[in-house]
Coordinates of C-alpha atoms in Angstrom, one line a residue:
Chain N
G1 CA -17.9 9.5 1.9
D2 CA -16.4 6.1 1.1
S3 CA -14.6 4.3 3.8
V4 CA -13.1 0.9 4.7
T5 CA -12.9 -0.6 8.1
Q6 CA -10.6 -3.5 9.0
M7 CA -10.4 -5.6 12.1
E8 CA -7.8 -4.2 14.5
G9 CA -4.5 -5.9 14.8
P10 CA -2.1 -7.2 15.5
V11 CA -3.1 -10.7 14.8
T12 CA -0.7 -13.5 15.9
L13 CA -1.2 -17.1 14.8
S14 CA 0.7 -20.4 14.8
E15 CA 1.7 -21.9 11.6
E16 CA -1.1 -23.9 9.8
A17 CA -3.8 -22.0 11.7
C18 CA -6.8 -20.6 9.9
L19 CA -6.9 -16.9 9.2
T20 CA -9.7 -14.4 8.8
I21 CA -9.2 -10.7 8.6
N22 CA -12.5 -8.8 8.5
C23 CA -13.1 -5.9 6.1
T24 CA -16.3 -3.9 5.8
Y25 CA -16.9 -0.9 3.6
T26 CA -19.2 2.0 3.0
A27 CA -19.7 3.2 -0.5
T28 CA -22.4 4.3 -3.0
G29 CA -22.9 2.3 -6.1
Y30 CA -20.8 -0.8 -6.9
P31 CA -17.2 -0.4 -5.9
S32 CA -14.3 -2.7 -6.7
L33 CA -12.6 -4.2 -3.7
F34 CA -8.9 -5.2 -3.2
W35 CA -6.6 -6.7 -0.7
Y36 CA -3.0 -5.5 -0.7
V37 CA -0.1 -7.0 1.3
Q38 CA 3.0 -5.3 2.6
Y39 CA 6.0 -7.4 3.6
P40 CA 8.5 -5.8 6.1
G41 CA 10.4 -2.9 4.6
E42 CA 8.6 -3.1 1.3
G43 CA 5.9 -1.4 -0.7
L44 CA 2.4 -2.8 -1.2
Q45 CA 1.6 -5.6 -3.6
L46 CA -1.8 -6.5 -4.9
L47 CA -2.9 -9.8 -3.4
L48 CA -6.4 -10.2 -4.9
K49 CA -9.4 -8.2 -6.1
A50 CA -13.1 -8.5 -6.9
T51 CA -15.0 -6.1 -9.1
K52 CA -18.7 -7.1 -8.6
A53 CA -20.9 -8.7 -6.0
D54 CA -20.4 -12.4 -5.3
D55 CA -17.0 -12.4 -7.1
K56 CA -14.3 -14.4 -5.3
G57 CA -10.7 -13.2 -5.6
S58 CA -8.0 -15.7 -4.8
N59 CA -4.2 -15.8 -4.8
K60 CA -1.5 -17.7 -2.9
G61 CA -4.1 -19.6 -0.9
F62 CA -5.9 -16.5 0.2
E63 CA -9.5 -15.8 -0.7
A64 CA -12.1 -13.1 -0.3
T65 CA -15.7 -12.9 -1.5
Y66 CA -17.4 -9.7 -2.3
R67 CA -20.6 -9.7 -0.2
K68 CA -22.8 -6.8 -1.1
E69 CA -25.6 -7.7 1.3
T70 CA -23.2 -7.4 4.3
T71 CA -20.8 -4.9 2.6
S72 CA -17.9 -7.1 3.4
F73 CA -14.7 -8.5 1.8
H74 CA -13.1 -10.6 4.5
L75 CA -9.7 -12.2 3.8
E76 CA -9.3 -15.9 4.5
K77 CA -6.7 -18.5 4.4
G78 CA -7.0 -22.1 5.6
S79 CA -3.5 -22.7 6.7
V80 CA -1.0 -19.8 7.2
Q81 CA 2.7 -20.0 6.9
V82 CA 5.5 -18.0 8.6
S83 CA 6.1 -16.3 5.2
D84 CA 2.6 -14.8 5.4
S85 CA 3.7 -12.5 8.1
A86 CA 2.9 -9.0 6.8
V87 CA 0.5 -6.1 6.9
Y88 CA -2.7 -6.6 5.0
F89 CA -4.7 -3.7 3.6
C90 CA -8.3 -3.7 2.4
A91 CA -9.1 -1.1 -0.3
L92 CA -12.0 0.2 -2.2
L93 CA -12.4 1.9 -5.6
P94 CA -15.7 3.6 -6.3
G95 CA -17.6 2.0 -9.2
E96 CA -17.9 3.1 -12.7
T97 CA -16.4 6.6 -12.1
S98 CA -13.4 7.7 -14.0
G99 CA -11.0 9.7 -11.9
S100 CA -11.8 7.8 -8.7
R101 CA -9.1 7.1 -6.1
L102 CA -8.5 4.1 -3.9
T103 CA -9.5 4.3 -0.3
F104 CA -7.4 2.1 2.1
G105 CA -8.2 0.6 5.4
E106 CA -5.8 1.1 8.3
G107 CA -4.1 -2.2 7.8
T108 CA -3.9 -5.4 9.9
Q109 CA -0.5 -6.7 11.1
L110 CA -0.3 -10.5 10.9
T111 CA 2.5 -12.4 12.6
V112 CA 2.7 -16.2 12.1
N113 CA 4.9 -18.1 14.5
P114 CA 6.6 -21.5 13.7
Chain X
D1 CA 11.5 -5.8 -15.7
G2 CA 9.0 -3.0 -15.4
G3 CA 8.4 -1.4 -12.1
I4 CA 8.7 1.7 -9.9
T5 CA 12.0 2.8 -8.4
Q6 CA 12.0 5.1 -5.3
S7 CA 15.1 6.7 -4.0
P8 CA 16.6 7.1 -1.6
K9 CA 15.4 4.2 0.6
Y10 CA 16.5 6.0 3.8
L11 CA 16.9 9.7 4.3
F12 CA 17.7 11.8 7.2
R13 CA 17.0 15.5 7.3
K14 CA 17.5 18.3 9.7
E15 CA 14.5 20.5 10.7
G16 CA 14.0 23.4 8.4
Q17 CA 15.4 21.6 5.3
N18 CA 13.5 20.7 2.2
V19 CA 14.0 17.2 0.8
T20 CA 13.0 15.6 -2.5
L21 CA 12.1 12.0 -2.9
S22 CA 12.4 10.5 -6.3
C23 CA 9.9 8.2 -8.0
E24 CA 10.5 6.8 -11.5
Q25 CA 8.3 4.2 -13.4
N26 CA 8.9 2.4 -16.6
L27 CA 5.4 0.8 -16.8
N28 CA 4.1 3.5 -19.2
H29 CA 1.4 4.3 -16.6
D30 CA -0.5 7.6 -16.9
A31 CA -1.4 8.0 -13.2
M32 CA 1.0 8.4 -10.3
Y33 CA 0.5 8.8 -6.6
W34 CA 2.3 9.6 -3.4
Y35 CA 1.1 8.1 -0.1
R36 CA 2.3 8.6 3.4
Q37 CA 2.3 5.7 5.8
D38 CA 2.3 6.1 9.6
P39 CA 2.0 3.3 12.1
G40 CA -1.6 2.5 12.8
Q41 CA -2.9 5.0 10.3
G42 CA -2.8 3.1 7.0
L43 CA -2.1 5.0 3.8
R44 CA -3.0 8.6 3.3
L45 CA -2.9 10.2 -0.2
I46 CA -0.7 13.3 -0.5
Y47 CA -0.8 14.1 -4.2
Y48 CA -1.7 12.4 -7.5
S49 CA -1.3 13.0 -11.1
Q50 CA -3.3 11.7 -14.1
I51 CA -1.2 13.2 -16.8
V52 CA 2.0 15.1 -17.5
N53 CA 2.0 18.7 -16.3
D54 CA -1.1 18.1 -14.2
F55 CA -1.6 17.0 -10.5
Q56 CA -4.1 17.3 -7.7
K57 CA -3.9 17.5 -4.0
G58 CA -4.8 14.5 -2.0
D59 CA -6.0 14.4 1.6
I60 CA -2.9 15.7 3.3
A61 CA -1.1 17.9 0.7
E62 CA -0.1 20.7 3.1
G63 CA 3.7 21.0 3.4
Y64 CA 4.4 19.0 0.3
S65 CA 4.9 19.8 -3.4
V66 CA 5.2 17.7 -6.6
S67 CA 5.9 18.1 -10.3
R68 CA 5.1 15.9 -13.3
E69 CA 7.3 17.1 -16.1
K70 CA 7.7 13.7 -17.6
K71 CA 5.4 10.7 -17.7
E72 CA 7.9 8.5 -16.0
S73 CA 8.8 10.8 -13.1
F74 CA 6.8 12.2 -10.1
P75 CA 9.1 13.6 -7.5
L76 CA 7.8 14.7 -4.1
T77 CA 9.3 17.5 -2.1
V78 CA 8.8 17.6 1.6
T79 CA 9.1 21.2 2.6
S80 CA 10.0 22.8 5.9
A81 CA 6.3 23.7 6.3
Q82 CA 5.4 20.0 6.9
K83 CA 5.0 19.9 10.7
N84 CA 5.6 16.1 11.1
P85 CA 7.5 14.8 8.1
T86 CA 9.0 11.7 9.7
A87 CA 7.2 8.8 7.9
F88 CA 7.4 6.1 5.3
Y89 CA 6.6 7.5 1.8
L90 CA 5.2 5.3 -0.9
C91 CA 4.9 6.1 -4.6
A92 CA 2.5 4.2 -6.8
S93 CA 1.2 4.2 -10.4
S94 CA -1.7 2.9 -12.4
A95 CA -2.5 2.7 -16.1
R96 CA -5.4 5.0 -15.6
L97 CA -6.9 6.9 -12.7
G98 CA -10.1 5.1 -11.6
Q99 CA -11.9 3.3 -14.4
A100 CA -12.9 0.4 -12.2
L101 CA -14.4 -1.8 -14.9
S102 CA -11.3 -1.6 -17.1
G103 CA -9.0 -3.3 -14.7
A104 CA -6.6 -0.4 -15.2
N105 CA -7.0 0.8 -11.6
V106 CA -4.6 -1.7 -10.0
L107 CA -1.8 0.2 -8.2
T108 CA 1.8 -0.8 -8.5
F109 CA 3.9 0.4 -5.6
G110 CA 7.5 1.2 -5.2
A111 CA 9.5 -0.1 -2.2
G112 CA 9.2 3.1 -0.3
S113 CA 11.4 5.8 1.2
R114 CA 11.8 6.2 4.9
L115 CA 12.4 9.9 5.9
T116 CA 13.5 10.7 9.4
V117 CA 13.8 14.3 10.6
L118 CA 16.4 14.8 13.3

């Protein structure tokens, strides 16, 4: 079945450091890929998405590129801020199939220190 | 503003009691979902509904029940049969279930309800 694997956390960085959170997936066909973010005590918010190979999603300084050849969708940011501290979830939606459901990775906790 | 409202935010329950978590949306979304979140385990789907008066079991439906009598509402009951109910529960909705190419698959989440069984 479809699955998403994220790098294990927690990840702790200093402010202005570079961030990469790895995400790889297993799926048939051409899934859509997402990154969601969860701030402390809140629900999840969509951060960015990509619906086909080589698409780059971007938002709030974060980027992720849909790499079909490596089945990856790594999340990157060049300079993190304390306010980026949150849990980040990679997710997959099987392609072109009505009635499909999102599959989430286990989440990666990011803490950014001043 | 449109969104999803979950209540209560915090809930304590004694063992053997049923409890119902509320989820209301004013986004005019067709599909609604309930997820359970446990530390280190990500999100697991409990139930989902594509349309009023219809719902399907997710991956961990045992010990839970739902109803979808109105488009806006999708309450979740945690029954006494749920062996380990202490968790953070998240409700979500989307315009349509699936349909990746339409862009209607983006989930909007509520702020969550934290249930603690004493």
